[in-house]
Amino acid sequence: MKKKLAAAFLSFSIVLTLGAGSAFADSKMDKVIDGAIGTKYVSGGTSTNGFDCSGFTMYVFDKMGIDLPHQSGSQFKMGDAVSRSDLRAGDLVFFNTTGKGVSHVGVYVGSGKFAHASSSKGVTVTSLNDSYYVSRFVGAKRVMGSSAYQSVAVDSEDNDDVQ
């Protein structure tokens, strides 16, 4: 019962976190990320049994048909650089958490937030303005082309033609 309650709370909090302001609520990417929220952190993990940060992004993008390597520094070498002010849902965001260069990665979800596998919290959604991450932000990369972005990261249409 406790697990079901916790899962329901997590789903509800994701709806609140990603919901109305999300750049891709109801999208394929949103559903993949939502399904992983709460998964524990496991060093080297690449599945819903446990993720590390690059394993999480690798998993999310694999579900979108995009292959990423399993290392944040290698992922940082991919795609096109994007300024923080031009971020869109699905961009990868990178951080220096060790003092030795890129060491953490997440997926930007819109509204100034990113989904990532935190070593202390597991898969979660955090503000880019969080005091821990704001000063450790290294940059962002866009690895999805426009057509891929349209197919996986944009809200699905409602088709509510009720007059």
PDB file of C-alpha atoms in Angstrom:
ATOM      1  CA  MET A   1       0.000   0.000   0.000  1.00  0.00           C
ATOM      2  CA  LYS A   2       2.849   2.367   0.878  1.00  0.00           C
ATOM      3  CA  LYS A   3       4.468   1.803  -2.533  1.00  0.00           C
ATOM      4  CA  LYS A   4       1.206   2.473  -4.381  1.00  0.00           C
ATOM      5  CA  LEU A   5       0.651   5.638  -2.391  1.00  0.00           C
ATOM      6  CA  ALA A   6       4.205   6.801  -3.052  1.00  0.00           C
ATOM      7  CA  ALA A   7       3.840   6.016  -6.774  1.00  0.00           C
ATOM      8  CA  ALA A   8       0.540   7.900  -6.933  1.00  0.00           C
ATOM      9  CA  PHE A   9       2.108  10.866  -5.153  1.00  0.00           C
ATOM     10  CA  LEU A  10       5.092  10.812  -7.524  1.00  0.00           C
ATOM     11  CA  SER A  11       2.812  10.743 -10.564  1.00  0.00           C
ATOM     12  CA  PHE A  12       0.748  13.580  -9.130  1.00  0.00           C
ATOM     13  CA  SER A  13       3.847  15.636  -8.357  1.00  0.00           C
ATOM     14  CA  ILE A  14       5.159  15.068 -11.885  1.00  0.00           C
ATOM     15  CA  VAL A  15       1.877  16.295 -13.294  1.00  0.00           C
ATOM     16  CA  LEU A  16       2.275  19.405 -11.167  1.00  0.00           C
ATOM     17  CA  THR A  17       5.948  19.756 -12.059  1.00  0.00           C
ATOM     18  CA  LEU A  18       5.684  19.091 -15.776  1.00  0.00           C
ATOM     19  CA  GLY A  19       1.972  19.750 -16.276  1.00  0.00           C
ATOM     20  CA  ALA A  20       0.529  22.956 -17.616  1.00  0.00           C
ATOM     21  CA  GLY A  21       3.817  24.794 -18.125  1.00  0.00           C
ATOM     22  CA  SER A  22       5.650  21.897 -19.693  1.00  0.00           C
ATOM     23  CA  ALA A  23       6.865  22.315 -23.201  1.00  0.00           C
ATOM     24  CA  PHE A  24       5.984  18.696 -23.844  1.00  0.00           C
ATOM     25  CA  ALA A  25       3.264  17.518 -21.484  1.00  0.00           C
ATOM     26  CA  ASP A  26       1.449  14.536 -23.055  1.00  0.00           C
ATOM     27  CA  SER A  27       4.333  13.953 -25.471  1.00  0.00           C
ATOM     28  CA  LYS A  28       6.170  10.675 -25.996  1.00  0.00           C
ATOM     29  CA  MET A  29       9.213  12.060 -24.179  1.00  0.00           C
ATOM     30  CA  ASP A  30       7.114  13.210 -21.220  1.00  0.00           C
ATOM     31  CA  LYS A  31       5.655   9.719 -20.858  1.00  0.00           C
ATOM     32  CA  VAL A  32       9.111   8.098 -20.900  1.00  0.00           C
ATOM     33  CA  ILE A  33      10.457  10.525 -18.292  1.00  0.00           C
ATOM     34  CA  ASP A  34       7.315  10.257 -16.145  1.00  0.00           C
ATOM     35  CA  GLY A  35       7.679   6.467 -16.153  1.00  0.00           C
ATOM     36  CA  ALA A  36      11.244   6.748 -14.825  1.00  0.00           C
ATOM     37  CA  ILE A  37      10.644   9.294 -12.052  1.00  0.00           C
ATOM     38  CA  GLY A  38      11.551   7.852  -8.687  1.00  0.00           C
ATOM     39  CA  THR A  39      13.871   5.175 -10.098  1.00  0.00           C
ATOM     40  CA  LYS A  40      16.819   4.743  -7.754  1.00  0.00           C
ATOM     41  CA  TYR A  41      20.350   5.867  -8.619  1.00  0.00           C
ATOM     42  CA  VAL A  42      22.716   3.026  -9.555  1.00  0.00           C
ATOM     43  CA  SER A  43      26.235   3.737 -10.790  1.00  0.00           C
ATOM     44  CA  GLY A  44      26.438   2.381 -14.345  1.00  0.00           C
ATOM     45  CA  GLY A  45      22.649   1.851 -14.441  1.00  0.00           C
ATOM     46  CA  THR A  46      20.800   2.119 -17.741  1.00  0.00           C
ATOM     47  CA  SER A  47      17.330   0.762 -16.958  1.00  0.00           C
ATOM     48  CA  THR A  48      14.337   1.329 -14.713  1.00  0.00           C
ATOM     49  CA  ASN A  49      16.062  -1.023 -12.246  1.00  0.00           C
ATOM     50  CA  GLY A  50      18.441   1.894 -11.617  1.00  0.00           C
ATOM     51  CA  PHE A  51      20.069   4.762 -13.532  1.00  0.00           C
ATOM     52  CA  ASP A  52      23.144   6.888 -13.367  1.00  0.00           C
ATOM     53  CA  CYS A  53      22.853  10.304 -15.023  1.00  0.00           C
ATOM     54  CA  SER A  54      24.091   9.382 -18.500  1.00  0.00           C
ATOM     55  CA  GLY A  55      22.307   6.029 -18.326  1.00  0.00           C
ATOM     56  CA  PHE A  56      19.066   7.932 -17.745  1.00  0.00           C
ATOM     57  CA  THR A  57      19.571  10.267 -20.723  1.00  0.00           C
ATOM     58  CA  MET A  58      20.700   7.316 -22.842  1.00  0.00           C
ATOM     59  CA  TYR A  59      17.490   5.452 -21.877  1.00  0.00           C
ATOM     60  CA  VAL A  60      15.201   8.429 -22.603  1.00  0.00           C
ATOM     61  CA  PHE A  61      16.762   9.140 -25.991  1.00  0.00           C
ATOM     62  CA  ASP A  62      16.831   5.448 -26.932  1.00  0.00           C
ATOM     63  CA  LYS A  63      13.031   5.454 -26.533  1.00  0.00           C
ATOM     64  CA  MET A  64      13.005   8.372 -29.012  1.00  0.00           C
ATOM     65  CA  GLY A  65      15.165   6.441 -31.508  1.00  0.00           C
ATOM     66  CA  ILE A  66      18.352   8.410 -30.773  1.00  0.00           C
ATOM     67  CA  ASP A  67      21.549   6.661 -29.675  1.00  0.00           C
ATOM     68  CA  LEU A  68      23.671   8.326 -27.011  1.00  0.00           C
ATOM     69  CA  PRO A  69      26.893   7.007 -25.487  1.00  0.00           C
ATOM     70  CA  HIS A  70      26.919   6.091 -21.797  1.00  0.00           C
ATOM     71  CA  GLN A  71      29.102   8.883 -20.428  1.00  0.00           C
ATOM     72  CA  SER A  72      28.203  12.528 -19.807  1.00  0.00           C
ATOM     73  CA  GLY A  73      31.473  13.827 -21.289  1.00  0.00           C
ATOM     74  CA  SER A  74      30.868  11.828 -24.478  1.00  0.00           C
ATOM     75  CA  GLN A  75      27.276  13.086 -24.688  1.00  0.00           C
ATOM     76  CA  PHE A  76      28.592  16.648 -24.330  1.00  0.00           C
ATOM     77  CA  LYS A  77      30.591  16.149 -27.544  1.00  0.00           C
ATOM     78  CA  MET A  78      27.396  15.462 -29.516  1.00  0.00           C
ATOM     79  CA  GLY A  79      24.843  17.817 -31.052  1.00  0.00           C
ATOM     80  CA  ASP A  80      24.851  21.584 -31.348  1.00  0.00           C
ATOM     81  CA  ALA A  81      25.546  23.996 -28.506  1.00  0.00           C
ATOM     82  CA  VAL A  82      22.461  25.849 -27.249  1.00  0.00           C
ATOM     83  CA  SER A  83      22.466  28.906 -25.016  1.00  0.00           C
ATOM     84  CA  ARG A  84      20.585  28.631 -21.751  1.00  0.00           C
ATOM     85  CA  SER A  85      18.117  31.259 -22.990  1.00  0.00           C
ATOM     86  CA  ASP A  86      17.312  29.145 -26.095  1.00  0.00           C
ATOM     87  CA  LEU A  87      16.693  25.813 -24.372  1.00  0.00           C
ATOM     88  CA  ARG A  88      13.768  23.719 -25.547  1.00  0.00           C
ATOM     89  CA  ALA A  89      12.374  20.492 -24.149  1.00  0.00           C
ATOM     90  CA  GLY A  90      14.618  17.576 -25.047  1.00  0.00           C
ATOM     91  CA  ASP A  91      17.909  19.472 -24.970  1.00  0.00           C
ATOM     92  CA  LEU A  92      20.648  17.917 -22.861  1.00  0.00           C
ATOM     93  CA  VAL A  93      21.962  20.066 -20.004  1.00  0.00           C
ATOM     94  CA  PHE A  94      25.429  19.505 -18.550  1.00  0.00           C
ATOM     95  CA  PHE A  95      27.068  20.269 -15.225  1.00  0.00           C
ATOM     96  CA  ASN A  96      30.494  20.139 -13.589  1.00  0.00           C
ATOM     97  CA  THR A  97      29.789  18.513 -10.225  1.00  0.00           C
ATOM     98  CA  THR A  98      33.313  17.227  -9.554  1.00  0.00           C
ATOM     99  CA  GLY A  99      35.482  20.213 -10.473  1.00  0.00           C
ATOM    100  CA  LYS A 100      36.983  18.203 -13.351  1.00  0.00           C
ATOM    101  CA  GLY A 101      34.760  19.145 -16.302  1.00  0.00           C
ATOM    102  CA  VAL A 102      31.443  17.693 -17.463  1.00  0.00           C
ATOM    103  CA  SER A 103      30.320  15.106 -14.927  1.00  0.00           C
ATOM    104  CA  HIS A 104      26.495  15.273 -14.868  1.00  0.00           C
ATOM    105  CA  VAL A 105      23.771  15.406 -17.522  1.00  0.00           C
ATOM    106  CA  GLY A 106      20.002  15.746 -17.610  1.00  0.00           C
ATOM    107  CA  VAL A 107      17.150  16.400 -20.059  1.00  0.00           C
ATOM    108  CA  TYR A 108      15.619  19.871 -20.157  1.00  0.00           C
ATOM    109  CA  VAL A 109      11.830  19.572 -19.697  1.00  0.00           C
ATOM    110  CA  GLY A 110      10.762  23.202 -20.027  1.00  0.00           C
ATOM    111  CA  SER A 111       9.826  25.898 -17.520  1.00  0.00           C
ATOM    112  CA  GLY A 112      13.425  26.144 -16.313  1.00  0.00           C
ATOM    113  CA  LYS A 113      13.552  22.520 -15.133  1.00  0.00           C
ATOM    114  CA  PHE A 114      15.431  19.363 -16.050  1.00  0.00           C
ATOM    115  CA  ALA A 115      14.959  15.644 -15.397  1.00  0.00           C
ATOM    116  CA  HIS A 116      18.014  13.718 -14.258  1.00  0.00           C
ATOM    117  CA  ALA A 117      19.285  10.824 -12.176  1.00  0.00           C
ATOM    118  CA  SER A 118      20.511  12.378  -8.944  1.00  0.00           C
ATOM    119  CA  SER A 119      22.904  10.282  -6.863  1.00  0.00           C
ATOM    120  CA  SER A 120      20.982  11.288  -3.725  1.00  0.00           C
ATOM    121  CA  LYS A 121      17.360  11.351  -5.008  1.00  0.00           C
ATOM    122  CA  GLY A 122      17.247   9.011  -8.005  1.00  0.00           C
ATOM    123  CA  VAL A 123      15.392  10.199 -11.112  1.00  0.00           C
ATOM    124  CA  THR A 124      13.836  13.549 -10.323  1.00  0.00           C
ATOM    125  CA  VAL A 125      13.004  16.947 -11.802  1.00  0.00           C
ATOM    126  CA  THR A 126      15.024  19.940 -10.595  1.00  0.00           C
ATOM    127  CA  SER A 127      15.122  23.649 -11.373  1.00  0.00           C
ATOM    128  CA  LEU A 128      18.121  24.877 -13.345  1.00  0.00           C
ATOM    129  CA  ASN A 129      18.136  27.691 -10.764  1.00  0.00           C
ATOM    130  CA  ASP A 130      18.594  25.248  -7.868  1.00  0.00           C
ATOM    131  CA  SER A 131      21.476  26.565  -5.764  1.00  0.00           C
ATOM    132  CA  TYR A 132      23.524  23.390  -6.318  1.00  0.00           C
ATOM    133  CA  TYR A 133      23.137  23.292 -10.107  1.00  0.00           C
ATOM    134  CA  VAL A 134      23.057  26.969 -11.105  1.00  0.00           C
ATOM    135  CA  SER A 135      26.763  27.513 -10.441  1.00  0.00           C
ATOM    136  CA  ARG A 136      27.750  24.151 -11.931  1.00  0.00           C
ATOM    137  CA  PHE A 137      25.987  24.599 -15.294  1.00  0.00           C
ATOM    138  CA  VAL A 138      28.462  24.005 -18.143  1.00  0.00           C
ATOM    139  CA  GLY A 139      26.236  24.169 -21.207  1.00  0.00           C
ATOM    140  CA  ALA A 140      23.522  22.526 -23.258  1.00  0.00           C
ATOM    141  CA  LYS A 141      23.393  20.541 -26.465  1.00  0.00           C
ATOM    142  CA  ARG A 142      20.604  19.891 -28.935  1.00  0.00           C
ATOM    143  CA  VAL A 143      20.866  16.349 -30.260  1.00  0.00           C
ATOM    144  CA  MET A 144      17.371  16.140 -31.761  1.00  0.00           C
ATOM    145  CA  GLY A 145      16.766  17.578 -35.188  1.00  0.00           C
ATOM    146  CA  SER A 146      13.570  19.516 -35.874  1.00  0.00           C
ATOM    147  CA  SER A 147      11.628  16.570 -37.304  1.00  0.00           C
ATOM    148  CA  ALA A 148      12.565  14.291 -34.384  1.00  0.00           C
ATOM    149  CA  TYR A 149      11.662  17.083 -31.971  1.00  0.00           C
ATOM    150  CA  GLN A 150       8.235  17.511 -33.578  1.00  0.00           C
ATOM    151  CA  SER A 151       7.511  13.791 -33.359  1.00  0.00           C
ATOM    152  CA  VAL A 152       8.555  13.168 -29.746  1.00  0.00           C
ATOM    153  CA  ALA A 153       8.793  16.378 -27.737  1.00  0.00           C
ATOM    154  CA  VAL A 154       5.796  18.442 -28.805  1.00  0.00           C
ATOM    155  CA  ASP A 155       2.377  18.109 -27.161  1.00  0.00           C
ATOM    156  CA  SER A 156       0.082  15.724 -28.947  1.00  0.00           C
ATOM    157  CA  GLU A 157      -2.926  17.449 -30.512  1.00  0.00           C
ATOM    158  CA  ASP A 158      -6.279  17.222 -28.798  1.00  0.00           C
ATOM    159  CA  ASN A 159      -8.405  17.467 -31.971  1.00  0.00           C
ATOM    160  CA  ASP A 160     -11.256  18.969 -29.931  1.00  0.00           C
ATOM    161  CA  ASP A 161     -13.289  20.501 -32.739  1.00  0.00           C
ATOM    162  CA  VAL A 162     -16.338  20.970 -30.559  1.00  0.00           C
ATOM    163  CA  GLN A 163     -18.204  24.096 -31.634  1.00  0.00           C
TER     164      GLN A 163
END
